Structures are given as structure tokens and as C-alpha cells.
PDB file of C-alpha atoms and ligand atoms in Angstrom:
ATOM      1  CA  MET A 853     163.275  82.017 -72.337  1.00 47.00           C
ATOM      2  CA  ALA A 854     162.721  83.944 -69.088  1.00 51.00           C
ATOM      3  CA  PRO A 855     159.488  83.108 -67.191  1.00 54.00           C
ATOM      4  CA  SER A 856     158.295  86.741 -67.405  1.00 56.00           C
ATOM      5  CA  ALA A 857     158.710  86.692 -71.211  1.00 58.00           C
ATOM      6  CA  THR A 858     156.814  83.389 -71.451  1.00 65.00           C
ATOM      7  CA  LEU A 859     154.004  84.883 -69.340  1.00 65.00           C
ATOM      8  CA  SER A 860     153.719  88.018 -71.421  1.00 70.00           C
ATOM      9  CA  THR A 861     153.615  85.950 -74.675  1.00 70.00           C
ATOM     10  CA  TRP A 862     150.869  83.802 -73.152  1.00 72.00           C
ATOM     11  CA  ALA A 863     148.944  86.858 -72.057  1.00 72.00           C
ATOM     12  CA  TRP A 864     149.316  88.444 -75.504  1.00 70.00           C
ATOM     13  CA  ARG A 865     148.050  85.218 -77.208  1.00 74.00           C
ATOM     14  CA  GLU A 866     145.112  84.983 -74.784  1.00 76.00           C
ATOM     15  CA  GLY A 867     144.304  88.598 -75.477  1.00 72.00           C
ATOM     16  CA  GLN A 868     144.390  87.922 -79.238  1.00 70.00           C
ATOM     17  CA  ARG A 869     142.122  84.871 -78.827  1.00 73.00           C
ATOM     18  CA  TRP A 870     139.674  86.873 -76.694  1.00 74.00           C
ATOM     19  CA  ARG A 871     139.565  89.667 -79.293  1.00 71.00           C
ATOM     20  CA  HIS A 872     138.854  87.078 -82.053  1.00 63.00           C
ATOM     21  CA  LEU A 873     136.154  85.521 -79.935  1.00 69.00           C
ATOM     22  CA  THR A 874     134.446  88.854 -79.199  1.00 67.00           C
ATOM     23  CA  SER A 875     134.667  89.830 -82.901  1.00 61.00           C
ATOM     24  CA  LEU A 876     132.991  86.552 -83.845  1.00 61.00           C
ATOM     25  CA  LEU A 877     130.345  87.068 -81.177  1.00 69.00           C
ATOM     26  CA  PHE A 878     129.752  90.598 -82.445  1.00 63.00           C
ATOM     27  CA  ILE A 879     129.431  89.397 -86.086  1.00 56.00           C
ATOM     28  CA  ALA A 880     127.053  86.607 -84.995  1.00 57.00           C
ATOM     29  CA  TRP A 881     124.963  89.105 -82.976  1.00 61.00           C
ATOM     30  CA  LYS A 882     124.766  91.482 -85.982  1.00 55.00           C
ATOM     31  CA  VAL A 883     123.785  88.676 -88.374  1.00 50.00           C
ATOM     32  CA  TYR A 884     121.172  87.322 -85.967  1.00 54.00           C
ATOM     33  CA  PHE A 885     119.539  90.687 -85.332  1.00 53.00           C
ATOM     34  CA  ARG A 886     119.694  91.730 -88.968  1.00 51.00           C
ATOM     35  CA  ASP A 887     117.755  88.547 -89.877  1.00 46.00           C
ATOM     36  CA  ALA A 888     115.459  89.036 -86.956  1.00 48.00           C
ATOM     37  CA  ASN A 889     114.781  92.614 -88.047  1.00 47.00           C
ATOM     38  CA  ASP A 890     114.324  91.533 -91.653  1.00 45.00           C
ATOM     39  CA  SER A 891     111.876  88.841 -90.650  1.00 46.00           C
ATOM     40  CA  CYS A 892     110.135  91.402 -88.473  1.00 44.00           C
ATOM     41  CA  ILE A 893     109.883  93.720 -91.461  1.00 49.00           C
ATOM     42  CA  GLY A 894     108.561  90.747 -93.462  1.00 56.00           C
ATOM     43  CA  TRP A 895     105.856  90.099 -90.898  1.00 52.00           C
ATOM     44  CA  ARG A 896     104.965  93.734 -90.764  1.00 56.00           C
ATOM     45  CA  ALA A 897     104.736  93.922 -94.549  1.00 64.00           C
ATOM     46  CA  ARG A 898     102.545  90.828 -94.622  1.00 62.00           C
ATOM     47  CA  TRP A 899     100.391  92.202 -91.796  1.00 60.00           C
ATOM     48  CA  GLU A 900     100.053  95.516 -93.633  1.00 65.00           C
ATOM     49  CA  GLN A 901      99.108  93.644 -96.793  1.00 71.00           C
ATOM     50  CA  GLN A 902      96.423  91.743 -94.912  1.00 67.00           C
ATOM     51  CA  LEU A 903      95.149  94.920 -93.318  1.00 63.00           C
ATOM     52  CA  GLY A 904      95.040  96.593 -96.752  1.00 72.00           C
ATOM     53  CA  ALA A 905      93.080  93.660 -98.212  1.00 75.00           C
ATOM     54  CA  GLU A 906      90.719  93.769 -95.253  1.00 68.00           C
ATOM     55  CA  LEU A 907      90.154  97.505 -95.762  1.00 68.00           C
ATOM     56  CA  GLN A 908      89.521  96.920 -99.480  1.00 74.00           C
ATOM     57  CA  ARG A 909      86.932  94.256 -98.612  1.00 72.00           C
ATOM     58  CA  GLU A 910      85.246  96.606 -96.116  1.00 67.00           C
ATOM     59  CA  LYS A 911      85.185  99.367 -98.745  1.00 64.00           C
ATOM     60  CA  ALA A 912      83.683  97.059-101.385  1.00 67.00           C
ATOM     61  CA  ALA A 913      81.042  95.863 -98.905  1.00 64.00           C
ATOM     62  CA  SER A 914      80.060  99.419 -97.966  1.00 59.00           C
ATOM     63  CA  GLN A 915      79.920 100.359-101.675  1.00 58.00           C
ATOM     64  CA  ASP A 916      77.560  97.400-102.196  1.00 54.00           C
ATOM     65  CA  GLU A 917      75.384  98.773 -99.418  1.00 53.00           C
ATOM     66  CA  GLU A 918      75.344 102.194-101.041  1.00 51.00           C
ATOM     67  CA  GLU A 919      74.208 100.729-104.346  1.00 50.00           C
ATOM     68  CA  PRO A 920      70.499 100.939-105.053  1.00 49.00           C
ATOM     69  CA  HIS A 921      68.458  98.425-103.157  1.00 51.00           C
ATOM     70  CA  SER A 922      67.982  95.279-105.242  1.00 58.00           C
ATOM     71  CA  CYS A 923      64.244  95.367-104.454  1.00 81.00           C
ATOM     72  CA  GLU A 924      63.549  98.938-105.479  1.00 91.00           C
ATOM     73  CA  TYR A 925      60.203  99.650-107.094  1.00 95.00           C
ATOM     74  CA  GLN A 926      58.587 102.717-108.555  1.00 97.00           C
ATOM     75  CA  VAL A 927      54.976 103.486-107.776  1.00 97.00           C
ATOM     76  CA  LEU A 928      53.678 106.104-110.192  1.00 98.00           C
ATOM     77  CA  VAL A 929      50.846 108.168-108.674  1.00 98.00           C
ATOM     78  CA  LEU A 930      48.722 110.108-111.151  1.00 98.00           C
ATOM     79  CA  GLY A 931      45.265 111.678-111.268  1.00 98.00           C
ATOM     80  CA  LEU A 932      43.643 115.062-111.891  1.00 98.00           C
ATOM     81  CA  ASP A 933      44.662 118.102-109.848  1.00 98.00           C
ATOM     82  CA  GLY A 934      43.046 118.117-106.437  1.00 97.00           C
ATOM     83  CA  ALA A 935      42.228 114.375-106.509  1.00 98.00           C
ATOM     84  CA  GLY A 936      44.347 113.801-103.409  1.00 96.00           C
ATOM     85  CA  LYS A 937      47.607 112.271-104.715  1.00 97.00           C
ATOM     86  CA  SER A 938      49.941 114.198-102.374  1.00 97.00           C
ATOM     87  CA  SER A 939      47.595 113.629 -99.427  1.00 95.00           C
ATOM     88  CA  ILE A 940      47.547 109.869-100.043  1.00 95.00           C
ATOM     89  CA  ILE A 941      51.343 109.675-100.428  1.00 96.00           C
ATOM     90  CA  HIS A 942      51.840 111.649 -97.231  1.00 94.00           C
ATOM     91  CA  TYR A 943      49.427 109.428 -95.331  1.00 91.00           C
ATOM     92  CA  VAL A 944      50.957 106.175 -96.604  1.00 92.00           C
ATOM     93  CA  CYS A 945      54.475 107.287 -95.647  1.00 91.00           C
ATOM     94  CA  ASN A 946      53.739 109.048 -92.349  1.00 88.00           C
ATOM     95  CA  THR A 947      50.678 107.123 -91.114  1.00 78.00           C
ATOM     96  CA  GLU A 948      48.900 110.402 -90.437  1.00 80.00           C
ATOM     97  CA  ALA A 949      46.986 112.864 -92.549  1.00 81.00           C
ATOM     98  CA  GLN A 950      48.288 116.294 -93.465  1.00 83.00           C
ATOM     99  CA  LYS A 951      45.846 119.193 -93.575  1.00 81.00           C
ATOM    100  CA  ASP A 952      47.163 121.835 -95.916  1.00 85.00           C
ATOM    101  CA  ILE A 953      48.893 120.397 -98.921  1.00 91.00           C
ATOM    102  CA  ALA A 954      49.886 122.737-101.727  1.00 94.00           C
ATOM    103  CA  PRO A 955      49.228 121.717-105.338  1.00 96.00           C
ATOM    104  CA  THR A 956      52.199 119.851-106.776  1.00 96.00           C
ATOM    105  CA  GLN A 957      54.218 121.942-109.185  1.00 94.00           C
ATOM    106  CA  GLY A 958      56.186 119.445-111.238  1.00 94.00           C
ATOM    107  CA  PHE A 959      56.585 116.255-109.289  1.00 94.00           C
ATOM    108  CA  ASN A 960      56.794 114.933-105.771  1.00 95.00           C
ATOM    109  CA  SER A 961      58.909 111.908-104.876  1.00 95.00           C
ATOM    110  CA  VAL A 962      58.934 110.057-101.556  1.00 95.00           C
ATOM    111  CA  GLN A 963      60.717 106.845-100.577  1.00 95.00           C
ATOM    112  CA  LEU A 964      59.169 104.236 -98.356  1.00 94.00           C
ATOM    113  CA  GLN A 965      60.933 101.171 -96.867  1.00 92.00           C
ATOM    114  CA  ALA A 966      58.607  98.337 -96.038  1.00 89.00           C
ATOM    115  CA  ASN A 967      59.027  94.568 -95.711  1.00 88.00           C
ATOM    116  CA  GLY A 968      62.507  94.646 -97.257  1.00 88.00           C
ATOM    117  CA  LEU A 969      61.246  96.591-100.266  1.00 92.00           C
ATOM    118  CA  GLN A 970      62.054 100.120-101.222  1.00 94.00           C
ATOM    119  CA  LEU A 971      59.109 101.896-102.771  1.00 95.00           C
ATOM    120  CA  ASP A 972      59.679 105.127-104.663  1.00 97.00           C
ATOM    121  CA  LEU A 973      56.336 106.887-104.754  1.00 97.00           C
ATOM    122  CA  LEU A 974      56.414 109.375-107.588  1.00 97.00           C
ATOM    123  CA  GLU A 975      53.585 111.853-108.100  1.00 97.00           C
ATOM    124  CA  VAL A 976      53.448 114.025-111.180  1.00 97.00           C
ATOM    125  CA  GLY A 977      51.182 117.038-110.669  1.00 97.00           C
ATOM    126  CA  GLY A 978      47.675 116.758-112.120  1.00 98.00           C
ATOM    127  CA  SER A 979      47.146 120.251-113.525  1.00 97.00           C
ATOM    128  CA  GLN A 980      46.494 120.338-117.242  1.00 96.00           C
ATOM    129  CA  ASN A 981      49.952 121.581-118.278  1.00 96.00           C
ATOM    130  CA  LEU A 982      51.628 118.724-116.346  1.00 96.00           C
ATOM    131  CA  ARG A 983      49.429 115.883-117.659  1.00 97.00           C
ATOM    132  CA  PHE A 984      51.393 116.083-120.909  1.00 94.00           C
ATOM    133  CA  TYR A 985      54.382 114.575-119.046  1.00 95.00           C
ATOM    134  CA  TRP A 986      52.529 111.712-117.372  1.00 96.00           C
ATOM    135  CA  ASN A 987      53.217 109.047-119.962  1.00 94.00           C
ATOM    136  CA  HIS A 988      56.992 109.754-119.902  1.00 95.00           C
ATOM    137  CA  TYR A 989      57.098 108.137-116.478  1.00 96.00           C
ATOM    138  CA  LEU A 990      55.178 104.977-117.391  1.00 96.00           C
ATOM    139  CA  SER A 991      58.130 102.960-118.687  1.00 95.00           C
ATOM    140  CA  LYS A 992      59.936 102.956-115.302  1.00 95.00           C
ATOM    141  CA  ALA A 993      56.845 102.316-113.206  1.00 97.00           C
ATOM    142  CA  HIS A 994      56.091  98.929-111.624  1.00 97.00           C
ATOM    143  CA  VAL A 995      52.565  99.911-110.719  1.00 97.00           C
ATOM    144  CA  LEU A 996      50.256 102.812-111.566  1.00 98.00           C
ATOM    145  CA  VAL A 997      48.103 104.321-108.820  1.00 98.00           C
ATOM    146  CA  PHE A 998      45.392 106.521-110.322  1.00 98.00           C
ATOM    147  CA  VAL A 999      43.661 108.757-107.778  1.00 98.00           C
ATOM    148  CA  VAL A1000      40.122 110.022-108.419  1.00 98.00           C
ATOM    149  CA  ASP A1001      38.135 112.585-106.434  1.00 98.00           C
ATOM    150  CA  SER A1002      34.934 110.559-105.939  1.00 97.00           C
ATOM    151  CA  ALA A1003      32.981 113.727-105.143  1.00 97.00           C
ATOM    152  CA  ASP A1004      34.027 115.599-108.291  1.00 97.00           C
ATOM    153  CA  GLY A1005      31.391 114.162-110.628  1.00 96.00           C
ATOM    154  CA  SER A1006      31.717 116.936-113.187  1.00 97.00           C
ATOM    155  CA  ARG A1007      35.339 116.077-113.959  1.00 98.00           C
ATOM    156  CA  LEU A1008      34.965 112.298-114.012  1.00 97.00           C
ATOM    157  CA  PRO A1009      34.808 112.184-117.835  1.00 97.00           C
ATOM    158  CA  ILE A1010      38.198 113.967-117.971  1.00 98.00           C
ATOM    159  CA  ALA A1011      39.629 111.564-115.413  1.00 98.00           C
ATOM    160  CA  GLN A1012      38.287 108.646-117.439  1.00 97.00           C
ATOM    161  CA  GLN A1013      39.806 109.982-120.649  1.00 97.00           C
ATOM    162  CA  GLU A1014      43.222 110.634-119.076  1.00 98.00           C
ATOM    163  CA  LEU A1015      43.280 107.209-117.429  1.00 97.00           C
ATOM    164  CA  HIS A1016      42.432 105.314-120.619  1.00 96.00           C
ATOM    165  CA  CYS A1017      44.995 107.335-122.532  1.00 96.00           C
ATOM    166  CA  LEU A1018      47.654 106.125-120.064  1.00 97.00           C
ATOM    167  CA  LEU A1019      46.456 102.524-120.158  1.00 96.00           C
ATOM    168  CA  SER A1020      46.641 102.445-123.950  1.00 95.00           C
ATOM    169  CA  GLU A1021      50.408 103.074-123.623  1.00 94.00           C
ATOM    170  CA  ASP A1022      51.024  99.954-121.537  1.00 93.00           C
ATOM    171  CA  SER A1023      48.730  96.936-121.557  1.00 91.00           C
ATOM    172  CA  GLN A1024      50.507  95.080-118.719  1.00 93.00           C
ATOM    173  CA  LEU A1025      51.192  97.678-116.032  1.00 96.00           C
ATOM    174  CA  PRO A1026      49.308  96.774-112.832  1.00 96.00           C
ATOM    175  CA  LEU A1027      46.708  99.393-111.943  1.00 97.00           C
ATOM    176  CA  ILE A1028      45.258 100.538-108.630  1.00 98.00           C
ATOM    177  CA  VAL A1029      42.457 103.078-108.894  1.00 98.00           C
ATOM    178  CA  LEU A1030      41.719 104.960-105.682  1.00 97.00           C
ATOM    179  CA  ALA A1031      38.169 106.193-105.213  1.00 96.00           C
ATOM    180  CA  ASN A1032      39.382 108.961-102.921  1.00 95.00           C
ATOM    181  CA  LYS A1033      37.471 111.398-100.656  1.00 94.00           C
ATOM    182  CA  GLN A1034      35.018 108.717 -99.552  1.00 93.00           C
ATOM    183  CA  ASP A1035      34.460 110.758 -96.373  1.00 92.00           C
ATOM    184  CA  LYS A1036      32.504 113.325 -98.429  1.00 92.00           C
ATOM    185  CA  SER A1037      28.738 112.951 -98.402  1.00 93.00           C
ATOM    186  CA  ASP A1038      28.435 113.368-102.185  1.00 95.00           C
ATOM    187  CA  ALA A1039      31.173 110.847-103.007  1.00 96.00           C
ATOM    188  CA  LEU A1040      30.287 108.201-105.582  1.00 97.00           C
ATOM    189  CA  SER A1041      30.646 104.590-104.435  1.00 95.00           C
ATOM    190  CA  VAL A1042      33.270 102.272-105.942  1.00 96.00           C
ATOM    191  CA  THR A1043      30.589 100.503-107.969  1.00 96.00           C
ATOM    192  CA  GLU A1044      29.411 103.798-109.457  1.00 97.00           C
ATOM    193  CA  LEU A1045      32.977 104.865-110.144  1.00 97.00           C
ATOM    194  CA  LYS A1046      33.819 101.589-111.839  1.00 96.00           C
ATOM    195  CA  LYS A1047      31.056 102.282-114.331  1.00 95.00           C
ATOM    196  CA  GLU A1048      31.790 106.011-114.737  1.00 95.00           C
ATOM    197  CA  LEU A1049      35.482 105.367-115.366  1.00 96.00           C
ATOM    198  CA  GLY A1050      34.811 102.511-117.801  1.00 95.00           C
ATOM    199  CA  LEU A1051      36.896 100.131-115.724  1.00 95.00           C
ATOM    200  CA  HIS A1052      34.853  97.070-116.721  1.00 90.00           C
ATOM    201  CA  THR A1053      36.451  97.354-120.192  1.00 89.00           C
ATOM    202  CA  LEU A1054      40.004  96.683-118.953  1.00 89.00           C
ATOM    203  CA  ASN A1055      41.811  93.759-120.543  1.00 85.00           C
ATOM    204  CA  SER A1056      42.164  90.583-118.491  1.00 84.00           C
ATOM    205  CA  GLN A1057      46.008  90.570-118.681  1.00 86.00           C
ATOM    206  CA  ARG A1058      46.224  93.569-116.377  1.00 93.00           C
ATOM    207  CA  GLU A1059      46.154  93.240-112.604  1.00 95.00           C
ATOM    208  CA  PHE A1060      43.560  95.731-111.466  1.00 96.00           C
ATOM    209  CA  PHE A1061      42.264  96.917-108.089  1.00 96.00           C
ATOM    210  CA  LEU A1062      39.731  99.573-107.124  1.00 96.00           C
ATOM    211  CA  LEU A1063      39.953 100.800-103.517  1.00 96.00           C
ATOM    212  CA  PRO A1064      37.839 103.306-101.583  1.00 95.00           C
ATOM    213  CA  THR A1065      40.129 105.730 -99.706  1.00 94.00           C
ATOM    214  CA  SER A1066      40.110 108.845 -97.638  1.00 93.00           C
ATOM    215  CA  ALA A1067      43.191 110.880 -96.820  1.00 92.00           C
ATOM    216  CA  THR A1068      41.819 113.176 -94.138  1.00 87.00           C
ATOM    217  CA  HIS A1069      41.661 113.035 -90.333  1.00 77.00           C
ATOM    218  CA  ALA A1070      38.185 111.494 -90.634  1.00 68.00           C
ATOM    219  CA  GLY A1071      38.888 108.527 -88.353  1.00 64.00           C
ATOM    220  CA  LEU A1072      39.654 104.842 -88.230  1.00 61.00           C
ATOM    221  CA  ASP A1073      38.138 104.110 -91.649  1.00 75.00           C
ATOM    222  CA  THR A1074      40.562 106.579 -93.191  1.00 75.00           C
ATOM    223  CA  ALA A1075      43.582 104.988 -91.590  1.00 76.00           C
ATOM    224  CA  ASN A1076      42.368 101.550 -92.622  1.00 87.00           C
ATOM    225  CA  SER A1077      41.843 102.533 -96.241  1.00 90.00           C
ATOM    226  CA  VAL A1078      45.380 103.911 -96.500  1.00 90.00           C
ATOM    227  CA  LEU A1079      46.830 100.907 -94.687  1.00 90.00           C
ATOM    228  CA  HIS A1080      44.977  98.657 -97.118  1.00 94.00           C
ATOM    229  CA  LEU A1081      46.614 100.510-100.024  1.00 95.00           C
ATOM    230  CA  LYS A1082      50.062 100.171 -98.460  1.00 94.00           C
ATOM    231  CA  ASN A1083      49.622  96.423 -97.893  1.00 95.00           C
ATOM    232  CA  LEU A1084      48.365  95.939-101.425  1.00 96.00           C
ATOM    233  CA  LEU A1085      51.402  97.743-102.849  1.00 96.00           C
ATOM    234  CA  ILE A1086      53.780  95.593-100.812  1.00 94.00           C
ATOM    235  CA  LYS A1087      51.985  92.392-101.801  1.00 94.00           C
ATOM    236  CA  LEU A1088      51.866  93.318-105.483  1.00 93.00           C
ATOM    237  CA  LEU A1089      55.498  94.409-105.695  1.00 93.00           C
ATOM    238  CA  ALA A1090      56.856  91.526-103.647  1.00 91.00           C
ATOM    239  CA  GLN A1091      55.586  89.103-106.282  1.00 86.00           C
ATOM    240  CA  THR A1092      57.084  90.957-109.296  1.00 80.00           C
TER     241      THR A1092
HETATM  242  N1  GTP B 509      37.674 115.548 -97.701  1.00 63.75           N
HETATM  243  C1  GTP B 509      38.783 115.097 -98.248  1.00 63.75           C
HETATM  244  N2  GTP B 509      39.695 115.943 -98.727  1.00 63.75           N
HETATM  245  C2  GTP B 509      40.822 115.446 -99.277  1.00 63.75           C
HETATM  246  C3  GTP B 509      41.083 114.063 -99.347  1.00 63.75           C
HETATM  247  N3  GTP B 509      42.270 113.881 -99.953  1.00 63.75           N
HETATM  248  C4  GTP B 509      42.747 115.091-100.247  1.00 63.75           C
HETATM  249  N4  GTP B 509      41.888 116.045 -99.853  1.00 63.75           N
HETATM  250  C5  GTP B 509      42.033 117.490-100.002  1.00 63.75           C
HETATM  251  O1  GTP B 509      42.006 117.777-101.380  1.00 63.75           O
HETATM  252  C6  GTP B 509      42.881 118.863-101.684  1.00 63.75           C
HETATM  253  C7  GTP B 509      43.857 118.465-102.788  1.00 63.75           C
HETATM  254  O2  GTP B 509      44.673 117.430-102.282  1.00 63.75           O
HETATM  255  P1  GTP B 509      46.112 117.114-102.899  1.00 63.75           P
HETATM  256  O3  GTP B 509      46.621 115.938-102.155  1.00 63.75           O
HETATM  257  O4  GTP B 509      46.948 118.336-102.915  1.00 63.75           O
HETATM  258  O5  GTP B 509      45.729 116.757-104.393  1.00 63.75           O
HETATM  259  P2  GTP B 509      46.726 116.379-105.587  1.00 63.75           P
HETATM  260  O6  GTP B 509      46.078 115.286-106.343  1.00 63.75           O
HETATM  261  O7  GTP B 509      48.074 116.115-105.081  1.00 63.75           O
HETATM  262  O8  GTP B 509      46.703 117.692-106.476  1.00 63.75           O
HETATM  263  P3  GTP B 509      47.863 118.268-107.442  1.00 63.75           P
HETATM  264  O9  GTP B 509      49.148 118.198-106.722  1.00 63.75           O
HETATM  265  O10 GTP B 509      47.449 119.691-107.724  1.00 63.75           O
HETATM  266  O11 GTP B 509      47.855 117.460-108.698  1.00 63.75           O
HETATM  267  C8  GTP B 509      43.561 119.236-100.382  1.00 63.75           C
HETATM  268  O12 GTP B 509      42.892 120.312 -99.820  1.00 63.75           O
HETATM  269  C9  GTP B 509      43.373 118.006 -99.508  1.00 63.75           C
HETATM  270  O13 GTP B 509      43.329 118.301 -98.131  1.00 63.75           O
HETATM  271  C10 GTP B 509      40.102 113.170 -98.811  1.00 63.75           C
HETATM  272  O14 GTP B 509      40.221 111.944 -98.810  1.00 63.75           O
HETATM  273  N5  GTP B 509      38.970 113.749 -98.279  1.00 63.75           N
HETATM  274 MG1   MG B 510      49.912 116.960-105.356  1.00 63.75          MG
END
């Protein structure tokens, strides 16, 4: 065979071998990057799964936070019209007295956060047509606050009757009676009120407190009396 023919055969074979080699390299490159991409997709899927689970956990936690506070208590505030229920509630929640408070038509509900407790102070108006509804709210209450106008001697028998009617519905419900409007010169003292309201006849199973209060701008005594009520509520409810 002529040397030129031998050379061209050699060159053709080398060319063939080179083409095979590049095809193999190409196939290897494709396989490698397909796997790499797949594994990348796998990682991304796993990462997305983790992110999803994390978001679910966050959502559940925030839903837990939105759920009612585990230490939520209802303070039911009752008493005749004009006794000072709204004024007391306002003072307890805002630490200052409010001058012109309109009579409560229906009910008045205010929330107070204190010492990790949530107190729902619920007043039902004291006018005669609303007193009918008072006892409907007893079953959900953790404590009853009964407000009395200490200077309204003529209506004390009605207050006494309404209070005892409520107490006969629930023998255990803790009771705080507020001898309100102590700033008035004609206000009866707590000792006098205890007698007038027949509070010495209460059964011994019931926790009972009688506090002198004033819900006006009268001065330091006023602020102290309301602060005393607030502390008592927290103490009482924290132990339930
Ligand atoms: N001097 C004096 N006035 C008070 C006191 N507390 C309340 N008042 C006044 O008594 C009036 C009636 O007060 P409210 O707080 O509206 O009485 P309430 O018990 O909520 O009455 P209803 O919503 O109608 O059932 C208002 O003019 C108050 O400013 C107090 O401690 N001293
Ligand atoms: Mg009111």
C-alpha cells in the first residue's frame, strides 16, 4: 500500500476514534448534569417541604395566640341605676375618673389585662327594665361586683332585695360589694351598709368583701379605693 493511502487510513481511524471519544464524553456530561439537576430538584423539593412545614408551624402558633387567653375571667358588675358601675369600670381600666357618664342602655363590656390575667368587666345596666336580665349573666361570671350608692338611703332596700335575689341563684360565686360615693357627705359607712344590706347573713362558703370606693376626681383616697378593688380582683381571680 502507498504511504499516502496508509496515512489517510490512519487519519480516518483517528478521526473515528476521536468522534467516539467526544460522543462518550458528551453522553457522560449529559448523564452527570441530568443527575446533578435531579438531585438539585430533590434538594429544592425537600427545602420547599421544610419551608412549608415551618410556615404551618408558624400559622398554628399564631392561631394559638389568637385563641382566647387561658386565664380569661369574667367580672360581672351589677347594681341599681346611678350606683356608679360605669364610673368604677372606667376608673379601674383607665386609672382616671370620667365626669359625664351616660346611663348604660343594655350592657357595657371592657377588657383589662393585668398580671397575666385577662379580665372581662361586664356591666349590665341597672334600670328596672334591665334588672330582669341580670341573673342570665351569673353562670359565666367568676366574681360578682355589686355597686351601691352609699348616699342613696331611700333605695337601699331595693338594692338589698336585688342583691339577695342574685345570691340565691348561686351560693358559691365570690362577691365584692362596693360602698360607692364615699366622697359624699351623706354617704353611709361600710359598717352601716353591711347592716342595711343584710350582708351579715351571707353563708360562710362564699368569699365576700365589702370595700368603700369613690369614682370621682375627689383625690388620692379615690384612686386608692379603685386601686384596692383592682388588686383584690387580680388576687381573687389568680387563685381560681
Ligand atoms: N360623687 C360621686 N359621684 C359618682 C361616683 N360614682 C359615680 N358617680 C356619678 O353617679 C352618676 C351615675 O354613675 P354611673 O357610673 O353612670 O352609674 P351606673 O351604675 O353605671 O348607672 P346605669 O348605667 O344607669 O345602671 C354619674 O353622674 C357619676 O358621675 C362617686 O363615687 N362619687
Ligand atoms: Mg352604667
